[in-house]
Tab-separated table of C-alpha atoms in Angstrom:
chain	number	residue	atom	x	y	z
J	1	MET	CA	0.000	0.000	0.000
J	2	ILE	CA	1.280	3.481	-0.919
J	3	SER	CA	0.594	6.512	1.262
J	4	HIS	CA	0.898	10.250	0.709
J	5	ARG	CA	0.190	13.359	2.718
J	6	GLN	CA	-3.092	15.109	1.949
J	7	ALA	CA	-4.658	17.869	4.063
J	8	ASN	CA	-2.211	17.298	6.944
J	9	ALA	CA	-3.046	13.599	7.077
J	10	GLN	CA	-1.468	10.443	5.675
J	11	ARG	CA	-3.887	8.803	3.260
J	12	ILE	CA	-3.854	5.845	0.898
J	13	ALA	CA	-2.645	6.839	-2.567
J	14	ALA	CA	-2.487	3.365	-4.169
J	15	LEU	CA	-2.956	-0.244	-3.145
J	16	ASP	CA	-2.444	-3.708	-4.582
J	17	GLU	CA	-4.958	-6.522	-5.054
J	18	ARG	CA	-4.417	-7.977	-1.570
J	19	ALA	CA	-5.125	-4.590	0.030
J	20	GLU	CA	-8.254	-4.178	-2.109
J	21	ALA	CA	-9.428	-7.572	-0.922
J	22	LEU	CA	-9.289	-6.190	2.638
J	23	HIS	CA	-11.879	-3.550	1.579
J	24	LEU	CA	-9.392	-0.681	1.772
J	25	LYS	CA	-10.004	2.273	-0.536
J	26	ARG	CA	-8.029	5.160	-1.964
J	27	GLY	CA	-8.235	8.271	0.160
J	28	MET	CA	-8.741	6.356	3.400
J	29	GLY	CA	-6.610	7.542	6.306
J	30	ILE	CA	-3.604	5.412	7.193
J	31	ALA	CA	-4.607	5.460	10.883
J	32	ASP	CA	-8.025	4.021	10.032
J	33	ALA	CA	-6.481	1.391	7.774
J	34	ARG	CA	-4.032	0.294	10.488
J	35	ALA	CA	-6.870	0.151	13.001
J	36	MET	CA	-8.705	-2.271	10.708
J	37	HIS	CA	-5.630	-4.288	9.711
J	38	PRO	CA	-2.567	-3.702	11.935
J	39	SER	CA	-0.316	-5.940	9.814
J	40	ILE	CA	-0.574	-3.982	6.560
J	41	ASP	CA	2.666	-2.768	4.958
J	42	VAL	CA	2.706	0.947	4.108
J	43	VAL	CA	5.304	2.602	1.841
J	44	GLU	CA	5.688	6.363	1.431
J	45	ALA	CA	4.981	7.626	-2.100
J	46	ASP	CA	7.907	8.880	-4.226
J	47	PRO	CA	6.385	10.962	-7.060
J	48	GLU	CA	9.763	11.699	-8.661
J	49	ALA	CA	10.671	8.004	-8.866
J	50	ASP	CA	7.218	7.241	-10.266
J	51	ARG	CA	7.739	9.902	-12.900
J	52	ARG	CA	11.096	8.460	-13.929
J	53	LEU	CA	9.562	4.992	-14.185
J	54	LEU	CA	6.705	6.294	-16.334
J	55	GLU	CA	9.176	8.064	-18.628
J	56	SER	CA	11.203	4.879	-19.006
J	57	LEU	CA	8.021	3.015	-19.962
J	58	ALA	CA	7.251	5.752	-22.483
J	59	ASP	CA	10.727	5.257	-23.968
J	60	TRP	CA	10.083	1.539	-24.271
J	61	CYS	CA	6.705	2.122	-25.977
J	62	ASP	CA	8.583	4.010	-28.676
J	63	ARG	CA	9.109	0.580	-30.254
J	64	TYR	CA	5.454	0.660	-31.325
J	65	THR	CA	5.065	4.306	-32.366
J	66	PRO	CA	7.100	7.510	-32.048
J	67	LEU	CA	3.947	9.363	-30.933
J	68	VAL	CA	3.997	8.608	-27.204
J	69	ALA	CA	2.608	11.068	-24.647
J	70	ILE	CA	2.403	10.893	-20.857
J	71	ASP	CA	-1.105	11.012	-19.390
J	72	ALA	CA	-1.196	12.369	-15.829
J	73	ALA	CA	0.841	10.358	-13.322
J	74	ASP	CA	-0.120	6.824	-14.298
J	75	GLY	CA	-0.942	6.599	-17.977
J	76	LEU	CA	0.412	6.738	-21.518
J	77	PHE	CA	-1.149	7.721	-24.820
J	78	LEU	CA	0.129	5.938	-27.949
J	79	ASP	CA	-0.977	7.194	-31.340
J	80	VAL	CA	-0.671	3.974	-33.384
J	81	THR	CA	-2.297	5.310	-36.545
J	82	GLY	CA	-0.664	3.530	-39.482
J	83	CYS	CA	1.464	1.294	-37.215
J	84	THR	CA	-0.805	-1.631	-36.327
J	85	HIS	CA	-0.212	-3.544	-39.573
J	86	LEU	CA	3.485	-3.809	-38.677
J	87	PHE	CA	2.534	-6.001	-35.723
J	88	GLY	CA	-0.181	-8.106	-37.363
J	89	GLY	CA	-3.191	-5.889	-36.665
J	90	GLU	CA	-4.798	-4.113	-33.743
J	91	ARG	CA	-5.475	-7.151	-31.582
J	92	ALA	CA	-2.011	-8.605	-32.169
J	93	MET	CA	-0.368	-5.298	-31.236
J	94	LEU	CA	-2.503	-4.933	-28.097
J	95	ASP	CA	-1.757	-8.490	-27.012
J	96	ASP	CA	1.956	-7.976	-27.623
J	97	ILE	CA	1.994	-4.819	-25.501
J	98	LEU	CA	0.141	-6.478	-22.638
J	99	SER	CA	2.292	-9.620	-22.799
J	100	ARG	CA	5.572	-7.707	-22.728
J	101	PHE	CA	4.439	-5.521	-19.836
J	102	PHE	CA	3.307	-8.609	-17.920
J	103	HIS	CA	6.705	-10.299	-18.325
J	104	GLN	CA	8.364	-7.115	-17.091
J	105	GLY	CA	6.300	-7.310	-13.894
J	106	PHE	CA	3.660	-4.643	-14.617
J	107	ASP	CA	-0.089	-5.014	-14.273
J	108	VAL	CA	-1.499	-2.740	-16.981
J	109	ARG	CA	-4.831	-1.993	-18.618
J	110	ALA	CA	-5.055	-1.010	-22.272
J	111	GLY	CA	-7.726	0.231	-24.612
J	112	LEU	CA	-7.699	0.952	-28.344
J	113	ALA	CA	-10.166	3.303	-30.023
J	114	ALA	CA	-10.454	5.914	-32.734
J	115	THR	CA	-10.317	8.803	-30.213
J	116	PRO	CA	-8.015	9.361	-27.224
J	117	GLY	CA	-10.994	9.905	-24.928
J	118	ALA	CA	-12.653	6.612	-25.866
J	119	ALA	CA	-9.350	4.724	-25.581
J	120	TRP	CA	-8.778	6.266	-22.134
J	121	ALA	CA	-12.227	5.179	-20.964
J	122	ALA	CA	-11.836	1.681	-22.416
J	123	ALA	CA	-8.481	1.158	-20.685
J	124	ARG	CA	-9.617	2.337	-17.251
J	125	PHE	CA	-13.219	1.089	-17.114
J	126	SER	CA	-13.660	-1.719	-19.670
J	127	GLY	CA	-10.488	-3.762	-19.439
J	128	ASP	CA	-8.429	-4.666	-22.510
J	129	ARG	CA	-10.958	-3.651	-25.141
J	130	ILE	CA	-10.794	-2.564	-28.768
J	131	VAL	CA	-13.570	-0.113	-29.682
J	132	PRO	CA	-14.515	-0.157	-33.396
J	133	GLY	CA	-14.938	3.211	-35.057
J	134	GLY	CA	-18.405	4.698	-34.519
J	135	GLU	CA	-19.117	2.725	-31.317
J	136	GLU	CA	-17.703	5.279	-28.907
J	137	GLU	CA	-21.154	6.277	-27.653
J	138	ALA	CA	-22.090	2.667	-26.893
J	139	LEU	CA	-18.846	2.294	-24.939
J	140	LEU	CA	-19.337	5.434	-22.842
J	141	ALA	CA	-23.069	5.201	-22.135
J	142	PRO	CA	-22.959	2.773	-19.157
J	143	LEU	CA	-19.717	4.115	-17.710
J	144	PRO	CA	-19.501	6.479	-14.700
J	145	LEU	CA	-18.839	10.171	-15.115
J	146	ALA	CA	-15.121	9.706	-14.403
J	147	ALA	CA	-14.818	8.085	-17.856
J	148	LEU	CA	-15.325	11.545	-19.413
J	149	ARG	CA	-12.097	12.926	-17.826
J	150	ILE	CA	-13.927	15.866	-16.211
J	151	GLU	CA	-12.940	17.722	-13.043
J	152	PRO	CA	-14.053	16.269	-9.687
J	153	ASP	CA	-16.128	19.340	-8.784
J	154	ILE	CA	-18.043	19.142	-12.088
J	155	ARG	CA	-18.569	15.426	-11.538
J	156	ALA	CA	-19.948	16.049	-8.056
J	157	SER	CA	-22.294	18.735	-9.391
J	158	LEU	CA	-23.622	16.406	-12.090
J	159	GLU	CA	-24.223	13.626	-9.577
J	160	SER	CA	-26.098	16.045	-7.318
J	161	VAL	CA	-28.713	16.583	-10.028
J	162	GLY	CA	-29.085	12.881	-10.820
J	163	LEU	CA	-26.709	12.600	-13.800
J	164	ARG	CA	-24.518	9.698	-12.700
J	165	THR	CA	-23.437	8.078	-15.992
J	166	ALA	CA	-21.950	9.319	-19.237
J	167	GLY	CA	-25.086	8.122	-21.058
J	168	ALA	CA	-27.279	10.349	-18.878
J	169	VAL	CA	-25.134	13.349	-19.745
J	170	MET	CA	-25.276	12.543	-23.477
J	171	ALA	CA	-29.077	12.301	-23.318
J	172	ALA	CA	-29.487	15.661	-21.554
J	173	PRO	CA	-29.954	18.935	-23.539
J	174	ARG	CA	-26.607	20.503	-24.349
J	175	ALA	CA	-27.491	24.168	-23.806
J	176	PRO	CA	-28.477	23.834	-20.110
J	177	LEU	CA	-25.402	21.659	-19.502
J	178	ALA	CA	-23.122	24.317	-20.949
J	179	ARG	CA	-24.754	27.111	-18.965
J	180	ARG	CA	-24.648	25.299	-15.644
J	181	PHE	CA	-21.470	23.184	-15.829
J	182	GLY	CA	-19.291	25.062	-18.304
J	183	ARG	CA	-17.891	24.341	-21.737
J	184	SER	CA	-15.248	21.894	-20.525
J	185	LEU	CA	-17.906	19.195	-19.970
J	186	LEU	CA	-19.134	19.340	-23.584
J	187	LEU	CA	-15.555	19.626	-24.844
J	188	ARG	CA	-14.560	16.360	-23.184
J	189	LEU	CA	-17.746	14.686	-24.403
J	190	ASP	CA	-17.230	15.787	-28.023
J	191	GLN	CA	-13.582	14.725	-27.947
J	192	ALA	CA	-14.457	11.253	-26.699
J	193	LEU	CA	-17.164	10.841	-29.356
J	194	GLY	CA	-14.932	12.084	-32.171
J	195	ARG	CA	-16.887	15.262	-32.896
J	196	LEU	CA	-13.804	17.348	-32.093
J	197	ASP	CA	-10.220	16.396	-32.792
J	198	GLU	CA	-7.874	15.845	-29.856
J	199	ALA	CA	-4.192	15.800	-30.694
J	200	VAL	CA	-1.694	13.661	-28.812
J	201	SER	CA	1.422	15.746	-28.188
J	202	PRO	CA	4.447	13.411	-28.170
J	203	ARG	CA	6.946	13.881	-25.360
J	204	LEU	CA	9.860	13.674	-27.827
J	205	PRO	CA	10.186	15.183	-31.317
J	206	VAL	CA	9.427	12.785	-34.131
J	207	ALA	CA	12.419	12.012	-36.345
J	208	PRO	CA	11.821	12.784	-40.041
J	209	LEU	CA	13.584	9.558	-41.088
J	210	SER	CA	14.014	6.283	-39.197
J	211	VAL	CA	15.005	2.720	-40.026
J	212	GLU	CA	14.913	-0.211	-37.620
J	213	ARG	CA	15.643	-3.906	-37.389
J	214	HIS	CA	13.745	-6.428	-35.253
J	215	LEU	CA	16.047	-9.213	-34.167
J	216	ALA	CA	15.023	-12.826	-33.640
J	217	GLU	CA	18.044	-13.317	-31.370
J	218	PRO	CA	19.028	-10.432	-29.070
J	219	ILE	CA	22.527	-9.005	-29.479
J	220	MET	CA	24.879	-7.880	-26.730
J	221	LEU	CA	28.312	-7.158	-28.241
J	222	THR	CA	29.424	-3.719	-29.414
J	223	ASP	CA	30.769	-5.172	-32.682
J	224	GLU	CA	27.341	-6.561	-33.512
J	225	ILE	CA	25.727	-3.186	-32.797
J	226	GLU	CA	28.227	-1.445	-35.090
J	227	ARG	CA	27.530	-3.876	-37.921
J	228	LEU	CA	23.815	-3.202	-37.545
J	229	VAL	CA	24.481	0.546	-37.589
J	230	LYS	CA	26.219	0.210	-40.955
J	231	MET	CA	23.353	-1.892	-42.352
J	232	LEU	CA	20.744	0.605	-41.162
J	233	ALA	CA	22.807	3.541	-42.448
J	234	THR	CA	22.922	1.884	-45.882
J	235	THR	CA	19.127	1.754	-45.934
J	236	LEU	CA	18.965	5.316	-44.657
J	237	LYS	CA	21.310	6.537	-47.397
J	238	ALA	CA	18.744	5.809	-50.127
J	239	ASP	CA	16.099	7.891	-48.330
J	240	LEU	CA	18.530	10.772	-47.812
J	241	GLU	CA	19.581	10.688	-51.478
J	242	ARG	CA	15.955	10.780	-52.576
J	243	ARG	CA	15.412	13.894	-50.427
J	244	GLY	CA	18.720	15.475	-51.468
J	245	GLU	CA	19.768	15.764	-47.823
J	246	GLY	CA	22.427	14.632	-45.424
J	247	ALA	CA	22.153	13.904	-41.726
J	248	ARG	CA	23.369	16.543	-39.242
J	249	ARG	CA	22.285	14.702	-36.098
J	250	LEU	CA	21.566	11.006	-35.690
J	251	ALA	CA	20.254	8.888	-32.820
J	252	LEU	CA	20.713	5.184	-32.193
J	253	LEU	CA	18.011	3.564	-30.055
J	254	LEU	CA	18.734	0.191	-28.467
J	255	PHE	CA	15.643	-1.525	-27.046
J	256	ARG	CA	16.546	-4.086	-24.417
J	257	VAL	CA	14.545	-7.287	-23.956
J	258	ASP	CA	13.540	-6.370	-20.413
J	259	GLY	CA	12.217	-2.924	-21.386
J	260	ALA	CA	15.190	-0.567	-20.887
J	261	VAL	CA	16.084	1.765	-23.748
J	262	SER	CA	19.478	3.306	-24.537
J	263	ARG	CA	19.596	6.469	-26.638
J	264	ILE	CA	22.919	7.369	-28.268
J	265	ALA	CA	23.173	10.560	-30.319
J	266	VAL	CA	25.964	11.914	-32.508
J	267	GLY	CA	26.275	15.193	-34.410
J	268	THR	CA	28.059	16.050	-37.637
J	269	SER	CA	29.657	19.305	-38.696
J	270	ARG	CA	28.605	18.683	-42.312
J	271	PRO	CA	25.625	16.865	-43.851
J	272	LEU	CA	26.530	13.179	-43.920
J	273	ARG	CA	25.019	10.082	-45.486
J	274	GLU	CA	27.923	7.708	-46.135
J	275	PRO	CA	27.284	4.494	-44.111
J	276	LEU	CA	30.959	3.867	-43.326
J	277	LEU	CA	31.415	7.363	-41.903
J	278	ILE	CA	28.249	7.058	-39.821
J	279	GLN	CA	29.545	3.755	-38.477
J	280	LYS	CA	32.836	5.413	-37.485
J	281	LEU	CA	31.024	8.127	-35.537
J	282	PHE	CA	28.972	5.602	-33.589
J	283	HIS	CA	32.089	3.497	-33.035
J	284	GLU	CA	33.639	6.416	-31.158
J	285	ARG	CA	30.454	7.130	-29.250
J	286	LEU	CA	29.953	3.512	-28.236
J	287	ALA	CA	33.570	3.310	-27.117
J	288	ALA	CA	33.050	6.368	-24.902
J	289	LEU	CA	29.829	4.950	-23.394
J	290	GLU	CA	30.939	1.346	-23.119
J	291	GLN	CA	30.841	1.391	-19.328
J	292	ASP	CA	27.432	3.118	-19.242
J	293	ILE	CA	25.542	0.835	-21.638
J	294	ASP	CA	24.153	-2.262	-19.936
J	295	ALA	CA	23.082	-4.832	-22.510
J	296	GLY	CA	21.338	-6.968	-19.880
J	297	TYR	CA	19.812	-9.947	-21.695
J	298	GLY	CA	20.424	-8.265	-25.040
J	299	PHE	CA	18.792	-5.847	-27.475
J	300	ASP	CA	15.994	-7.170	-29.691
J	301	LEU	CA	15.260	-3.936	-31.594
J	302	VAL	CA	17.738	-1.421	-33.020
J	303	ARG	CA	16.618	1.853	-34.618
J	304	LEU	CA	18.657	4.523	-36.395
J	305	SER	CA	16.956	7.918	-36.737
J	306	VAL	CA	17.843	11.196	-38.399
J	307	LEU	CA	16.964	13.900	-35.881
J	308	SER	CA	17.951	16.781	-38.171
J	309	ALA	CA	19.058	17.008	-41.789
J	310	ALA	CA	20.355	19.638	-44.192
J	311	ALA	CA	20.811	19.993	-47.942
J	312	PHE	CA	23.639	17.821	-49.230
J	313	ASP	CA	25.982	19.596	-51.646
J	314	MET	CA	27.340	17.256	-54.284
J	315	GLN	CA	31.076	17.583	-55.050
J	316	GLN	CA	32.322	17.780	-58.638
J	317	ALA	CA	34.564	14.824	-59.526
J	318	ASP	CA	37.819	15.241	-61.470
J	319	LEU	CA	38.961	13.166	-64.462
J	320	THR	CA	39.981	10.271	-62.197
J	321	GLY	CA	36.487	10.078	-60.725
J	322	GLU	CA	37.562	11.329	-57.308
J	323	THR	CA	36.124	14.351	-55.533
J	324	ARG	CA	38.299	16.864	-53.739
J	325	ASP	CA	37.095	18.323	-50.505
J	326	ASP	CA	39.972	19.743	-48.510
J	327	GLY	CA	37.904	20.108	-45.338
J	328	ALA	CA	36.199	16.697	-45.329
J	329	ASP	CA	38.968	14.859	-43.480
J	330	ILE	CA	39.253	17.595	-40.859
J	331	ALA	CA	35.480	17.630	-40.370
J	332	LEU	CA	35.375	13.845	-39.934
J	333	PHE	CA	38.290	13.963	-37.486
J	334	ALA	CA	36.557	16.684	-35.446
J	335	ASP	CA	33.257	14.767	-35.460
J	336	ARG	CA	34.937	11.580	-34.209
J	337	ILE	CA	36.691	13.460	-31.418
J	338	ARG	CA	33.426	15.137	-30.423
J	339	ALA	CA	31.605	11.788	-30.465
J	340	ARG	CA	34.122	10.354	-28.009
J	341	LEU	CA	34.891	13.361	-25.794
J	342	GLY	CA	31.884	15.678	-26.159
J	343	ASP	CA	30.895	18.715	-28.203
J	344	SER	CA	33.223	21.071	-26.333
J	345	ALA	CA	36.307	18.943	-27.058
J	346	VAL	CA	36.889	20.606	-30.457
J	347	LEU	CA	36.476	24.365	-30.756
J	348	LYS	CA	36.872	26.512	-33.832
J	349	PRO	CA	37.996	30.152	-33.839
J	350	VAL	CA	35.710	32.497	-35.740
J	351	ALA	CA	36.618	36.059	-36.657
J	352	VAL	CA	34.487	38.805	-35.124
J	353	GLU	CA	34.155	42.367	-36.373
J	354	SER	CA	36.218	44.075	-33.701
J	355	HIS	CA	39.662	45.673	-33.663
J	356	LEU	CA	40.322	44.837	-30.008
J	357	PRO	CA	42.464	41.668	-29.934
J	358	GLU	CA	40.493	39.899	-27.181
J	359	ARG	CA	37.245	40.488	-29.099
J	360	ALA	CA	38.498	39.803	-32.618
J	361	VAL	CA	38.096	36.020	-32.332
J	362	ALA	CA	35.432	33.897	-30.653
J	363	THR	CA	35.530	30.119	-30.186
J	364	HIS	CA	32.504	27.960	-30.982
J	365	PRO	CA	31.894	24.206	-30.942
J	366	TYR	CA	33.089	22.871	-34.277
J	367	ALA	CA	29.659	21.804	-35.498
J	368	GLU	CA	28.050	25.158	-34.604
J	369	ALA	CA	30.779	27.377	-36.071
J	370	PRO	CA	30.008	28.919	-39.476
J	371	GLN	CA	31.661	26.983	-42.287
J	372	ARG	CA	33.767	28.759	-44.903
J	373	LEU	CA	32.274	28.190	-48.345
J	374	SER	CA	35.086	29.883	-50.307
J	375	PRO	CA	38.888	29.737	-49.964
J	376	PRO	CA	40.411	32.282	-47.568
J	377	LYS	CA	41.424	35.588	-49.037
J	378	LYS	CA	44.985	36.778	-49.026
J	379	PRO	CA	45.823	39.538	-46.531
J	380	ASP	CA	44.941	42.974	-47.798
J	381	LYS	CA	47.881	45.134	-48.669
J	382	ILE	CA	48.053	48.643	-47.278
J	383	GLN	CA	49.378	51.139	-49.782
J	384	ASP	CA	51.553	53.936	-48.444
J	385	THR	CA	52.458	57.187	-50.199
J	386	SER	CA	55.380	55.572	-52.032
J	387	SER	CA	53.063	52.833	-53.462
J	388	LYS	CA	55.082	50.072	-51.774
J	389	PRO	CA	53.060	47.173	-50.349
J	390	VAL	CA	52.804	47.183	-46.559
J	391	PHE	CA	51.222	44.175	-44.855
J	392	PRO	CA	49.228	44.370	-41.607
J	393	PRO	CA	51.297	44.127	-38.406
J	394	GLU	CA	52.229	40.679	-37.192
J	395	ARG	CA	50.334	39.345	-34.167
J	396	PRO	CA	50.582	36.181	-32.055
J	397	ILE	CA	48.337	33.292	-33.045
J	398	ARG	CA	47.295	32.697	-29.439
J	399	LEU	CA	46.709	35.272	-26.721
J	400	PHE	CA	46.496	34.944	-22.966
J	401	ARG	CA	43.008	34.484	-21.561
J	402	SER	CA	43.474	37.875	-19.876
J	403	PRO	CA	46.435	40.275	-20.205
J	404	GLU	CA	49.009	39.863	-17.430
J	405	PRO	CA	50.482	42.977	-15.762
J	406	ILE	CA	54.226	43.590	-16.102
J	407	GLU	CA	56.572	46.049	-14.426
J	408	VAL	CA	58.247	48.571	-16.706
J	409	PRO	CA	60.596	51.338	-15.463
J	410	ALA	CA	60.226	54.837	-16.817
J	411	THR	CA	61.567	54.974	-20.367
J	412	GLU	CA	63.779	57.615	-21.839
J	413	MET	CA	61.180	58.057	-24.601
J	414	PRO	CA	57.673	58.132	-23.090
J	415	GLU	CA	56.054	57.032	-26.326
J	416	GLY	CA	58.604	54.324	-27.098
J	417	PRO	CA	59.079	50.680	-26.092
J	418	PRO	CA	60.547	49.655	-22.732
J	419	LEU	CA	64.276	48.939	-22.356
J	420	ASN	CA	63.556	46.068	-19.950
J	421	PHE	CA	60.574	44.688	-18.055
J	422	ARG	CA	59.747	42.259	-15.245
J	423	TRP	CA	57.174	39.544	-15.868
J	424	ARG	CA	56.366	36.616	-13.578
J	425	ARG	CA	59.228	37.589	-11.240
J	426	ALA	CA	61.818	37.415	-14.037
J	427	LEU	CA	63.674	40.335	-15.598
J	428	TYR	CA	63.865	40.562	-19.386
J	429	ARG	CA	66.155	42.884	-21.347
J	430	VAL	CA	64.856	44.192	-24.652
J	431	ALA	CA	67.128	43.669	-27.660
J	432	ARG	CA	64.759	44.707	-30.441
J	433	ALA	CA	61.324	46.315	-30.604
J	434	GLU	CA	58.737	47.247	-33.225
J	435	GLY	CA	55.797	49.560	-32.718
J	436	PRO	CA	53.727	51.128	-31.545
J	437	GLU	CA	50.458	49.866	-33.023
J	438	ARG	CA	47.835	52.121	-31.505
J	439	ILE	CA	44.348	50.724	-30.789
J	440	ALA	CA	41.605	52.957	-29.442
J	441	PRO	CA	38.719	51.551	-27.341
J	442	GLU	CA	35.396	50.684	-28.970
J	443	TRP	CA	33.407	53.404	-27.274
J	444	TRP	CA	30.249	52.627	-29.303
J	445	ARG	CA	30.020	49.123	-27.830
J	446	ASP	CA	30.899	49.883	-24.208
J	447	ALA	CA	28.682	51.353	-21.548
J	448	ALA	CA	27.997	55.068	-21.406
J	449	GLY	CA	30.985	57.107	-20.333
J	450	GLN	CA	33.579	54.642	-21.654
J	451	GLU	CA	34.615	56.826	-24.546
J	452	ASP	CA	37.432	58.120	-22.320
J	453	ALA	CA	38.852	54.603	-21.799
J	454	PRO	CA	42.669	54.420	-22.127
J	455	THR	CA	44.266	53.932	-25.515
J	456	ARG	CA	46.556	50.955	-26.085
J	457	ASP	CA	49.976	51.043	-27.751
J	458	TYR	CA	51.149	47.539	-28.738
J	459	PHE	CA	54.836	46.614	-29.200
J	460	ARG	CA	56.517	43.508	-30.609
J	461	ILE	CA	59.469	42.846	-28.312
J	462	GLU	CA	62.456	40.510	-28.655
J	463	ASP	CA	64.629	39.916	-25.604
J	464	SER	CA	68.348	39.174	-25.439
J	465	ASP	CA	67.688	35.402	-25.681
J	466	GLY	CA	65.617	35.705	-28.864
J	467	ARG	CA	62.204	35.203	-27.298
J	468	ARG	CA	59.429	37.389	-28.709
J	469	TYR	CA	56.524	38.961	-26.831
J	470	TRP	CA	53.496	41.100	-27.568
J	471	LEU	CA	52.859	43.703	-24.874
J	472	TYR	CA	51.059	46.995	-24.682
J	473	ARG	CA	50.931	50.210	-22.720
J	474	GLN	CA	47.480	51.214	-21.505
J	475	GLY	CA	47.169	54.971	-21.392
J	476	LEU	CA	49.471	57.806	-22.452
J	477	TYR	CA	52.008	59.722	-20.444
J	478	GLY	CA	50.680	63.166	-19.540
J	479	ALA	CA	47.104	62.356	-20.648
J	480	SER	CA	45.918	61.896	-17.051
J	481	GLN	CA	47.228	61.994	-13.527
J	482	ALA	CA	47.405	58.202	-13.365
J	483	ALA	CA	50.545	56.689	-14.850
J	484	PRO	CA	50.148	54.306	-17.803
J	485	ARG	CA	50.195	50.571	-17.073
J	486	TRP	CA	51.898	47.792	-19.055
J	487	PHE	CA	50.501	44.374	-19.859
J	488	MET	CA	51.665	41.173	-21.575
J	489	HIS	CA	49.001	40.029	-24.023
J	490	GLY	CA	50.685	37.146	-25.846
J	491	VAL	CA	53.896	35.482	-26.978
J	492	PHE	CA	55.108	34.559	-30.437
J	493	ALA	CA	55.940	30.950	-31.222
């Protein structure tokens, strides 16, 4: 027996068949139940655990249809339209569902009808029943008002005026019912009878493309799963070619014999439909999750789904029949690393429209970063008055996460580079220097009043040992009472 707290009292929330045989009812106080039967076993309710169990059952029901929705705290809706023939018909599918649940240790009730409301009523009040289309009214007529899925206060009001069955409500005039009990009563009635459509909202998005394989003998080994992935990807390739698309995100669903479901997803940086490459991605993902995937008694159903797709650009072949795609190998390498180590394992720098060094580049996950569709342009040449080409100043490839302060003594030339500096407790003597490269703050992007932020003068410095640094002076001598400060922003390789 399960108990929960209601109105400052412990009451019965659920009970098994043996407790029902003792004439105990839902809502009865635990104290009264113990007074009647002192030996009863009471367990405190755990709604969160019940919710997780119901979600796992919903995952398992995905083997019958992708349109699975959770109904309250103890039910599931399955939209099996167009799916029953795959299991030998409606009765064969219903029997298979009930049999599998029974062997998993669940006592379930199921109903199948043309409307969600009629199926709900059949499952909860008529046992395992299939309601033919057009017989919804005959099903509901003898059932109590609870079969209409109406609120308890409306149900109590209907019973107070003598309307105790769904048939009595259907026989009553509609206008007085709507005026006295509200529109929700007629809405539920029309939905159950099929006069108004009622959509079942699936808990998970439906994949646009899916292929699956039912197995007579369950599989357990990773190598067998990978071989199945390649076979399913080969079937999936034909559908993707017909649509002119490639997969950007795929999911592998492994349905275990005892009801558990494993979902394994991989992403691609480019549209992909080659079976061998898809197999390689899932090989990396399965290797990373090997310790987390419990095969139990084996998987008897394997499904490969395309969660998202994009247009697939065909590559022009050369005279040898081979296509050249300089970025394909890098993209595949990045995708395999991400499949094993996660999306944040491979980042890609992307240029940003900003002249401040720390803002000029942003890093994004490789798959989310914009892809270059044309070859990179050569650096623009800056023409001086003598018409000689001058290239942009050289900068380090990598910068520090934040500039590090350095100590610089007063220079003989206030606007020039330092003669020596101290950084990380070590003294460095400057042998050569280039600069300055002056960078003003981006006052239009900063908060109000930041237009007076200090200017930066960057210098390329080489010390007496040949090491090269990129440092800058923040502020100008004589521009304010505060003395300028020096920072190390990066080092050259």
